[in-house]
Coordinates of C-alpha atoms and ligand atoms in Angstrom, one line a residue:
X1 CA 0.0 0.0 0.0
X2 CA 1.5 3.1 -0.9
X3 CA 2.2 6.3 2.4
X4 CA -0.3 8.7 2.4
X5 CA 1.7 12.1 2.1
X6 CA 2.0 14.2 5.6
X7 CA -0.1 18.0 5.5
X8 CA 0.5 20.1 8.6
X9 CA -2.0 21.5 9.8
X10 CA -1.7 24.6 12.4
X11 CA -4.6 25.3 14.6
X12 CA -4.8 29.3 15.9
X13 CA -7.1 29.5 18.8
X14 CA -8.2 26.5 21.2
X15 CA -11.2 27.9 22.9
X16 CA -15.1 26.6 22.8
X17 CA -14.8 25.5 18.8
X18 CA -11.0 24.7 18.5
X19 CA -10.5 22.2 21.7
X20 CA -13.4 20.6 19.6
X21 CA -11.2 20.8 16.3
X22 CA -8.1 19.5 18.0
X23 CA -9.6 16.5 19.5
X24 CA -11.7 15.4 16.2
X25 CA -8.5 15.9 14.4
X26 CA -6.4 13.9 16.8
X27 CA -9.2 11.1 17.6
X28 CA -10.4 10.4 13.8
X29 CA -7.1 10.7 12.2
X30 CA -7.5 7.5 10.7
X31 CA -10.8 7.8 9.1
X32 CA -9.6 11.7 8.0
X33 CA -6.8 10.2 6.2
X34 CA -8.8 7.8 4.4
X35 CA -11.4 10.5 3.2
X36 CA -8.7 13.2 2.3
X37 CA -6.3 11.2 0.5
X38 CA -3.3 12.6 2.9
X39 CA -2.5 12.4 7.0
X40 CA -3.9 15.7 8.6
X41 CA -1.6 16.7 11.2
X42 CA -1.8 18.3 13.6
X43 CA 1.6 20.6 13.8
X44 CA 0.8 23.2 16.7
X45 CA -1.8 25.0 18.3
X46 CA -1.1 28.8 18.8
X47 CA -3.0 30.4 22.1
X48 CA -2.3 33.4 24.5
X49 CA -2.3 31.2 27.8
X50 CA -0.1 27.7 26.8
X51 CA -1.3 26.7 30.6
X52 CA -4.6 27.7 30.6
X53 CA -7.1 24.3 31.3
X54 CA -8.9 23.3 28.3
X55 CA -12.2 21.5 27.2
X56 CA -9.8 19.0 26.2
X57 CA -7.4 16.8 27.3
X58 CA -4.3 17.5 24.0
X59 CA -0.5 16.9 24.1
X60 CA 1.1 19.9 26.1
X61 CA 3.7 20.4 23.6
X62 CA 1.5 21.4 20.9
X63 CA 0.6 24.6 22.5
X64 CA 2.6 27.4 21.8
X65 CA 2.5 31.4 21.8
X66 CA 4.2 31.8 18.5
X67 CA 1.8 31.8 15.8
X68 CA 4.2 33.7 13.6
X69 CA 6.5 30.4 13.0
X70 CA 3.7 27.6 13.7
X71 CA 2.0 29.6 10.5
X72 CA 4.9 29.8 8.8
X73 CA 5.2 25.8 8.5
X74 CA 1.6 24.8 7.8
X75 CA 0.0 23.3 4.6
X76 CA -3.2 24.3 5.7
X77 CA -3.9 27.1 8.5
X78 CA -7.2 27.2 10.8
X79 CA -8.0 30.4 12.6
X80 CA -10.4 30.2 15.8
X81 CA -9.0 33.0 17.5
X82 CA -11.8 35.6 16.7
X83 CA -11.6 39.3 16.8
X84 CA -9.7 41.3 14.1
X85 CA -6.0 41.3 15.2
X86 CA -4.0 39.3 15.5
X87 CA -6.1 36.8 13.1
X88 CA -6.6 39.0 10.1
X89 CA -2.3 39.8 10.1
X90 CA -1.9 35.7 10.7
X91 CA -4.6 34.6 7.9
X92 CA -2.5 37.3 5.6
X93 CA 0.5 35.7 6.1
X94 CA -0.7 32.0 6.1
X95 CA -2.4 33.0 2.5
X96 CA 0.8 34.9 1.5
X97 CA 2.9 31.4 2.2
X98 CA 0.8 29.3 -0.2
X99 CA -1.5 27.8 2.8
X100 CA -4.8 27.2 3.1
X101 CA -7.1 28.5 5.3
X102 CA -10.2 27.4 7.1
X103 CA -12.1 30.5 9.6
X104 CA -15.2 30.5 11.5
X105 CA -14.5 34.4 11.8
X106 CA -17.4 36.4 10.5
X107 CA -16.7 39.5 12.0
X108 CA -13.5 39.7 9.9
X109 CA -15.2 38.0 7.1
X110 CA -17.7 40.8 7.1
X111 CA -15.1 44.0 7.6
X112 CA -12.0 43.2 5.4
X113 CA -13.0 40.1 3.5
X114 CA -12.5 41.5 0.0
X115 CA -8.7 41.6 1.4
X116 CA -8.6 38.5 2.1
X117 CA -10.3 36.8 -0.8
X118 CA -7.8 38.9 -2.9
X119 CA -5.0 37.3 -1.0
X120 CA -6.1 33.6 -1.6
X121 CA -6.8 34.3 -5.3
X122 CA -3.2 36.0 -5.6
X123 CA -1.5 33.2 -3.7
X124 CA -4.0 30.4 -5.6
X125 CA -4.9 28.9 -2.7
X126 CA -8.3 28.2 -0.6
X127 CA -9.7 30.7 1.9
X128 CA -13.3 28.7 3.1
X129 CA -15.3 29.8 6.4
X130 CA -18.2 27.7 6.2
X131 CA -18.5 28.1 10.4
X132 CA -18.9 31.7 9.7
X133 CA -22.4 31.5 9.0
X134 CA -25.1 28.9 10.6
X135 CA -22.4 27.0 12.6
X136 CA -22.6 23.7 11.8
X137 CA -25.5 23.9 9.0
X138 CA -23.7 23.7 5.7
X139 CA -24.9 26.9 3.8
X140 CA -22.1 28.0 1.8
X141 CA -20.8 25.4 -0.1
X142 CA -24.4 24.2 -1.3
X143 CA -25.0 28.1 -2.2
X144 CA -21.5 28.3 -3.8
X145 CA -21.7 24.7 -5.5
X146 CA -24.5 22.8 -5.5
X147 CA -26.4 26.1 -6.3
X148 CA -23.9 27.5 -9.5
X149 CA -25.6 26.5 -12.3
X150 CA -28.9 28.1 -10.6
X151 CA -30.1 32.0 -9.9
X152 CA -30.9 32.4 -6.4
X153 CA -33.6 35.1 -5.9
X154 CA -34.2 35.5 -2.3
X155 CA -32.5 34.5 0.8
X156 CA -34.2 34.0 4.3
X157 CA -32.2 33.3 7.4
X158 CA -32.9 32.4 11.1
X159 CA -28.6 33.0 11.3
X160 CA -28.4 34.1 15.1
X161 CA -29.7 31.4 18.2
X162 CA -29.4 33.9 20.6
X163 CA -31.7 36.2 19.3
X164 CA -34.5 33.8 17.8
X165 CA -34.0 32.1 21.4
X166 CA -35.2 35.5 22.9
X167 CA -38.0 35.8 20.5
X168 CA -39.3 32.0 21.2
X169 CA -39.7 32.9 24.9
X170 CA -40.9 35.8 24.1
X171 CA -43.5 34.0 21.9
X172 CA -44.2 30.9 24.4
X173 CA -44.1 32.9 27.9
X174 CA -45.7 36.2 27.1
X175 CA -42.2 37.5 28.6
X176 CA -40.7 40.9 28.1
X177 CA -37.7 41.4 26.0
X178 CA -35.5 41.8 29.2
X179 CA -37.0 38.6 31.1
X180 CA -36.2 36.8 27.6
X181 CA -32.9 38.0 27.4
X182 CA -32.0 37.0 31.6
X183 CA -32.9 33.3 31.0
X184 CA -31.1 33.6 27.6
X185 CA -27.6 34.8 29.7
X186 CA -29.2 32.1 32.8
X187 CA -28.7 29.1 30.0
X188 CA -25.7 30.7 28.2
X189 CA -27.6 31.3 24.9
X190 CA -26.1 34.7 25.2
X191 CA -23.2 37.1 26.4
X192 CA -22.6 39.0 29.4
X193 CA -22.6 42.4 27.0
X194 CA -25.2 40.7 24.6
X195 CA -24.8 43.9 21.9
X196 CA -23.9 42.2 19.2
X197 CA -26.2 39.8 19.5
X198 CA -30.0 42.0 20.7
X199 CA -28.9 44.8 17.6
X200 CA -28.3 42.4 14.9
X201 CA -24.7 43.4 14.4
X202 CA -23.8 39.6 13.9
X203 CA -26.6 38.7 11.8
X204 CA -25.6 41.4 9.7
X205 CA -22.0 40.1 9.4
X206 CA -23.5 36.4 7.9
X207 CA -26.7 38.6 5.9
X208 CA -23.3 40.2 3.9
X209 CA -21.2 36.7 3.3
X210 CA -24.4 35.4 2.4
X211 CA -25.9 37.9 -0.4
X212 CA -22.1 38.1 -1.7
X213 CA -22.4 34.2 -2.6
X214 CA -25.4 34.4 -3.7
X215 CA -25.3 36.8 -5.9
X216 CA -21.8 36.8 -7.0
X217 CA -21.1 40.1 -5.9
X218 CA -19.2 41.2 -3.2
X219 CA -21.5 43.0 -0.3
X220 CA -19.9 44.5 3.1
X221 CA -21.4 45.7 6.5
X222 CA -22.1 48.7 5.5
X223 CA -24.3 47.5 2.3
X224 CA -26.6 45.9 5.3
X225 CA -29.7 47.8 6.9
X226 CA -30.3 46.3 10.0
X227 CA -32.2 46.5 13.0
X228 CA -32.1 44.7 16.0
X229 CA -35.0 43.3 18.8
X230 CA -34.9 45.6 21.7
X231 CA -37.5 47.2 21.1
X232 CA -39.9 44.4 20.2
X233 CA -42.5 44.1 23.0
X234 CA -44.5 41.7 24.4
X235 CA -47.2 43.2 22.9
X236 CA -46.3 43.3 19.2
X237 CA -45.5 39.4 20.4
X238 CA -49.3 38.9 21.2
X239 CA -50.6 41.4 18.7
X240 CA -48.7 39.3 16.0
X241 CA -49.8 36.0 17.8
X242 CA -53.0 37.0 17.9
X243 CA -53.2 37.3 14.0
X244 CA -51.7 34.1 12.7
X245 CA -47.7 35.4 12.8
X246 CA -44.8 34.5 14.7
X247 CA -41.4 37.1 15.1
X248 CA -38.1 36.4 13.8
X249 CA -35.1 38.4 13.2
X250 CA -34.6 37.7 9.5
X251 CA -31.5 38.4 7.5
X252 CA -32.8 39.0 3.9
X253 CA -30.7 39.0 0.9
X254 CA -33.2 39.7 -2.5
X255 CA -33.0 40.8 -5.9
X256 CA -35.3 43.4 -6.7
X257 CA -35.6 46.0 -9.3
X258 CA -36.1 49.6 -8.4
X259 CA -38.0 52.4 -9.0
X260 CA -35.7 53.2 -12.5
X261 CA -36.4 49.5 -13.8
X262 CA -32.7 49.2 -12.5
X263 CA -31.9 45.6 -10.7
X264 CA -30.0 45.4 -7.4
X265 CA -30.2 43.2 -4.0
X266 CA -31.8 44.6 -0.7
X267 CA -29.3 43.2 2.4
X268 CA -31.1 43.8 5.0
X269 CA -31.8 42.6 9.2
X270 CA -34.7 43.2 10.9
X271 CA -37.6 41.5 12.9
X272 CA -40.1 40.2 10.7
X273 CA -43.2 39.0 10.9
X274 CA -43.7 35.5 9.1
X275 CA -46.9 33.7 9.0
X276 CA -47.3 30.6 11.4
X277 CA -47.4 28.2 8.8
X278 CA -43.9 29.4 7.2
X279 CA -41.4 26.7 7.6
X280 CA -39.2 29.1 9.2
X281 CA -41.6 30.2 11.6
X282 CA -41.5 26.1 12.9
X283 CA -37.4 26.6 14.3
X284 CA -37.5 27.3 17.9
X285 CA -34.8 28.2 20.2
X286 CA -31.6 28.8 19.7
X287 CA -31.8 26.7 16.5
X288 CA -30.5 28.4 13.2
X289 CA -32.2 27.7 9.7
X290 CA -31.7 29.3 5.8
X291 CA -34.6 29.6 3.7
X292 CA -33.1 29.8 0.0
X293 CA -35.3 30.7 -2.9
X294 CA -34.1 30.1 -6.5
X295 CA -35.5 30.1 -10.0
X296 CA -35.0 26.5 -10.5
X297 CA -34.7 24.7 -7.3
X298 CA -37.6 26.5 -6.2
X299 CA -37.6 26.2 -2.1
X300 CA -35.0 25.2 -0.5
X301 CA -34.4 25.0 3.9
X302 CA -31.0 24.4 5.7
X303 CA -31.5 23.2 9.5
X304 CA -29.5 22.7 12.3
X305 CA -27.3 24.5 15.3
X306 CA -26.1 27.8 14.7
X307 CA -23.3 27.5 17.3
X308 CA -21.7 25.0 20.0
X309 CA -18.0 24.1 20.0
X310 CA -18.9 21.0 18.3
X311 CA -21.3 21.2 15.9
X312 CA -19.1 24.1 14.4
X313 CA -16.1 22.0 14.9
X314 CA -18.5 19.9 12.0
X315 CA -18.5 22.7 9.7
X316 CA -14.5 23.2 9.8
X317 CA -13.7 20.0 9.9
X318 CA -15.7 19.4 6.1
X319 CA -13.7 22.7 5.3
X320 CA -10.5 21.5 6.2
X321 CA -10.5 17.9 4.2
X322 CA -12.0 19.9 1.3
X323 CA -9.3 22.1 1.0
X324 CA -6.7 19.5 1.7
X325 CA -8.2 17.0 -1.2
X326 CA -7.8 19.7 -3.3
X327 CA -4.0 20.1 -2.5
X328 CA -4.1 16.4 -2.7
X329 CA -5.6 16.7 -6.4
X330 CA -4.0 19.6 -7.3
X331 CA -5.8 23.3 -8.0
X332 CA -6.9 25.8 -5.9
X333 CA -10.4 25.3 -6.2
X334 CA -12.7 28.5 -6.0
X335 CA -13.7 30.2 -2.7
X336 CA -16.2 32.8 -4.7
X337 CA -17.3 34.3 -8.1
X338 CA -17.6 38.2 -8.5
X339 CA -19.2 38.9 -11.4
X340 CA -22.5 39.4 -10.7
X341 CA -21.6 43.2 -10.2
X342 CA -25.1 43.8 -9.1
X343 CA -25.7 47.1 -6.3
X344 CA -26.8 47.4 -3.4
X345 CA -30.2 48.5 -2.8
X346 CA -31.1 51.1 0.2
X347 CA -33.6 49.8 2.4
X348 CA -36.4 52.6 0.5
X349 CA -36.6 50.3 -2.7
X350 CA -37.7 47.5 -0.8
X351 CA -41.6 46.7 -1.3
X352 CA -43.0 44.6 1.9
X353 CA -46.1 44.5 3.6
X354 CA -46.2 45.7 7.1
X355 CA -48.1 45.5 10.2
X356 CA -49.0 48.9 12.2
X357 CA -50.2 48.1 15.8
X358 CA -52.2 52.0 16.8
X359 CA -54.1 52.5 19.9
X360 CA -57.2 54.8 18.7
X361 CA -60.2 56.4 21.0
X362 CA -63.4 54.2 20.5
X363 CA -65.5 56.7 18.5
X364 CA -67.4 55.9 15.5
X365 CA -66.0 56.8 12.0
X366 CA -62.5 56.3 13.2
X367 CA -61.9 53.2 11.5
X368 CA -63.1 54.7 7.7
X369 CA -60.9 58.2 8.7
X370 CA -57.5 56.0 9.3
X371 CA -58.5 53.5 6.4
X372 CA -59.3 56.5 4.0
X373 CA -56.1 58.2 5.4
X374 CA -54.2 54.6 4.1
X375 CA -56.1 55.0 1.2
X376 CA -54.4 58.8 0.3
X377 CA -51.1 58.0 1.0
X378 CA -51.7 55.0 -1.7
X379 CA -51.1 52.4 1.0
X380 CA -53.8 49.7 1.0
X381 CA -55.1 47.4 4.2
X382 CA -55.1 43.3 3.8
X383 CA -56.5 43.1 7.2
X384 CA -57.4 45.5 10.0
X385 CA -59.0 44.0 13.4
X386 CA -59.6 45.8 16.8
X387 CA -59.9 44.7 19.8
X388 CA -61.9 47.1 22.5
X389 CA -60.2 47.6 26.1
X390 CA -61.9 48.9 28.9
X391 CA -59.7 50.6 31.8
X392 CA -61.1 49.4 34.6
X393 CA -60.6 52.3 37.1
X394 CA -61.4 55.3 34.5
X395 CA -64.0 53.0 32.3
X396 CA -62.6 54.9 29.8
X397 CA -62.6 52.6 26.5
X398 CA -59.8 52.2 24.0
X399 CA -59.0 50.5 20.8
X400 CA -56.5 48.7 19.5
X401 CA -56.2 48.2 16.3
X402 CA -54.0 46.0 13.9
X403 CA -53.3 46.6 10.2
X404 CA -51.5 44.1 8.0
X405 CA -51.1 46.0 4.2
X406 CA -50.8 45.1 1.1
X407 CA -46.8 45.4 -0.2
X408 CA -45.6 49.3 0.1
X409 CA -42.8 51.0 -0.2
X410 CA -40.8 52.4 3.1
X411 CA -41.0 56.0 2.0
X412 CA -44.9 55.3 1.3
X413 CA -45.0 53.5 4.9
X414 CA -43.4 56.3 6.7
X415 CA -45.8 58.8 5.4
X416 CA -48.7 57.0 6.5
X417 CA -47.3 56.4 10.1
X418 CA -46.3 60.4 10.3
X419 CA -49.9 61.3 9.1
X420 CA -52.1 58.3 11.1
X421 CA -50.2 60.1 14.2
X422 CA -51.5 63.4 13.1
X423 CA -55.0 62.2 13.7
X424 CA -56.9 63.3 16.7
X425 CA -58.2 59.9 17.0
X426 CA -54.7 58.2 17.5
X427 CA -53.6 57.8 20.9
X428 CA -50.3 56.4 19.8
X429 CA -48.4 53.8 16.9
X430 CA -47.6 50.9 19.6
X431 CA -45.4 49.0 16.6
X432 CA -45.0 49.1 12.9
X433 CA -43.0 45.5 11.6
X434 CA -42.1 44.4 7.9
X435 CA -43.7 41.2 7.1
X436 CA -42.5 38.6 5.0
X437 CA -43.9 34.9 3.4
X438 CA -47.3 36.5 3.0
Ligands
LIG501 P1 -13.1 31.4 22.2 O1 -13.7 30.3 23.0 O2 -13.0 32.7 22.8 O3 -11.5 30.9 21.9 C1 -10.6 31.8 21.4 C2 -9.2 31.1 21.4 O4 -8.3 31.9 20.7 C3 -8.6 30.9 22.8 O5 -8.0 29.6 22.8 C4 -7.6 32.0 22.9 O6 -6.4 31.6 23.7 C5 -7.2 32.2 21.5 N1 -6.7 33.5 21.2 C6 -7.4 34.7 21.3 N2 -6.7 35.7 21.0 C7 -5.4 35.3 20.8 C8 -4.2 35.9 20.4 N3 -4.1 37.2 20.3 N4 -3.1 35.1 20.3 C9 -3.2 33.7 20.4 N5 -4.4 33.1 20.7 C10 -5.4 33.8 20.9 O7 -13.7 31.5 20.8 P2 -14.7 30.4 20.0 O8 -16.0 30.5 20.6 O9 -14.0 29.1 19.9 O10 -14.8 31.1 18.6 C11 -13.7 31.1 17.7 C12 -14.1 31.6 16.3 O11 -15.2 30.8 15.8 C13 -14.7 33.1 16.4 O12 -14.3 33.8 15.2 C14 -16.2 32.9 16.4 O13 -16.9 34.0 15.9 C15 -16.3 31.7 15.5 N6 -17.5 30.9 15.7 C16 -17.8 30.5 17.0 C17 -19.0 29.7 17.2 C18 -19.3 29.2 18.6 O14 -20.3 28.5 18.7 N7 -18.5 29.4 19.6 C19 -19.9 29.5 16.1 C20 -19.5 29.9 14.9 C21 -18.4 30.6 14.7 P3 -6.5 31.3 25.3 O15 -7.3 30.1 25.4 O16 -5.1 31.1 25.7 O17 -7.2 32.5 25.8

């Protein structure tokens, strides 16, 4: 039987997803060899703290602080450090030597990957970050392969557990947002400083990787509108219960042509109201799931966990013997296509229907004024239903109404909301949400 060749392979980081790396790497070496075609191993492991205890019982003389020289020596290179610096210098470098390199690192994916991607063209060489987006759900190869020789029109994704965990309690326990998000931090669904998480920062990062592959354009942070949760209440929870809806955070990545005739794609995160019986509207907790659209596929859904150190150790792992069959076969293989050369769309040429939650005095006429008022501002009403509330000390009465409309533009939205508030009749606009799958 003929010897496998040898590829080294340097691990930066050994925290929640690497440990996992290392010890998969280490414990299936065998059955990794026999799938890649060559013997993965394992050369170093680069941390800050070569002491510190780990998930994992590895061989103490892997660890090292120099990730200068344990990059300068690898076939294939895979950053779990996180964070900007020091990984974006070391990936550089690693791409600059003719390695490899596998990253789960979406947050430098999302603000210099042009940079990079240049790199591993330049160098010919592989640059793959499949556990940047979804964890362990495989997403980007089936949109970069499986999905070439198709046009994908929309993208839909559930890509952040922490915040559709907040939104499932919030939709099963009536909770407030800040109840939600204290059992989230209780369980460890989310962060001590849960920022990037509650404003939709890191969904944002994934909505941009995953309209640039599926559009074959390259899309950054700041192509992305996004909004966050905070202020979804309990309320517009009930409200959108109430009428046949569930809340997600949705990253959205569409084509759509603008007001000119003019084609572009709208990147965009924000809660979103989905209709119960939307397959997305079925994954609970902190589960992740992509919702793919494409001319001749038709429907597509990706399931799974969005995070864990060892379901994304999954998704690096498949990166890692890809890119190493490849050195195996010969050819660099393709990390992304750019020609689509298709813009960005600002968040005012998208055309969605939304939902308007209004408190209004219970008079008669109010509900013709504020639908001929919808009617002006060329918005139109799919369905409007109030509900009559009696305060029990005052007995004043009150009415809240819901509106779902038609598909509008924002700036058409906007005017509405500015003139319904005008209204003598409005006590206030208690929510206005886009809705989607409607
Ligand atoms: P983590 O638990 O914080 O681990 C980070 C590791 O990197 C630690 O071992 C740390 O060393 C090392 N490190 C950090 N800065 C370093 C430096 N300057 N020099 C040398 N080593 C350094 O991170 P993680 O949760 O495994 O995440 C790793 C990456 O995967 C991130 O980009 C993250 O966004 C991505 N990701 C994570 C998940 C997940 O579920 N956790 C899911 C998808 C993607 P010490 O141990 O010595 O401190």
């Amino acid at each position: 039987m003929t010897e496998l060749r040898t590829l080294k392979v340097a691990l930066l980081g050994c925290g929640n997803v690497g440990a996992q790396v290392a010890r998969i790497l280490i414990e299936d070496a065998d059955a990794l060899a026999a799938r890649t075609g060559a013997r993965l191993q394992l050369s170093g492991i680069a941390v800050r703290n070569v002491n510190a205890k780990r998930d994992v019982d590895l061989p103490q003389d892997l660890f090292t602080t120099d990730a200068d020289t344990l990059v300068k020596d690898a076939d294939l290179v895979i950053e779990l450090m996180g964070g900007i610096e020091p990984a974006r210098t070391l990936i550089l470098s690693a791409l600059r030597n003719g390695a490899c390199v596998v990253t789960g690192n979406k947050a430098l994916l999302a603000q210099d990957g042009p940079t990079l991607y240049e790199e591993a063209d330049k160098a010919g060489v592989q640059l793959s970050y499949e556990a940047a987006v979804a964890g362990a759900i495989p997403i980007l190869r089936p949109i970069r392969d499986s999905l070439a020789g198709d046009r994908i029109t929309r993208v839909l994704g559930i890509v952040n557990g922490t915040t559709n965990f907040i939104l499932d309690q919030m939709d099963s326990t009536g909770a407030q947002f800040a109840d939600a998000l204290a059992e989230a931090q209780r369980l460890g669904y989310a962060e001590a400083d849960p920022t990037a998480d509650v404003e939709g920062h890191d969904a944002a990062a994934k909505a941009a990787i995953l309209a640039s592959l599926s559009f074959h354009t390259r899309f950054a942070l700041e192509n992305v509108h996004c909004e966050g949760i905070t202020s979804v209440s309990a309320a517009d929870i009930a409200a959108a219960k109430d009428a046949g809806f569930v809340i997600k955070l949705l990253a959205i990545a569409e084509k759509l042509t603008d007001a000119d005739g003019g084609e572009g794609v709208s990147v965009r995160v924000h809660p979103t109201l989905l209709p119960r019986e939307h397959p997305l509207a079925a994954v609970r907790g902190a589960f992740n799931a992509v919702f793919i659209e494409a001319e001749n596929a038709g429907e597509l859904m990706f399931y799974g966990q969005g995070a864990g150190g060892t379901p994304t150790a999954s998704a690096v792992l498949g990166d890692l013997v890809s890119a190493a069959r490849r050195i195996v076969l010969g050819g660099p293989g393709r990390t992304e296509t750019t020609t689509g050369h298709v813009p960005a769309l600002p968040i005012d040429a998208v055309m969605t229907s939304y939902y308007i939650g209004l408190d209004v005095a219970d008079q008669p006429g109010v509900l013709a004024r504020i639908a001929q008022l919808f009617a002006e501002q060329g918005v139109s009403i799919e369905i409007m239903r109030q509900t009559i509330h009696r305060d029990a000390e005052s007995n004043v009465e009150s009415a809240e109404l819901r509106i779902v409309t038609h598909r509008a533009s924002e700036a058409a939205l906007a005017a509405t909301v500015e003139a319904v508030k005008g209204l003598d009749v409005i006590n206030s606009v208690t929510s206005v949400l886009r809705v989607e799958g409607v």
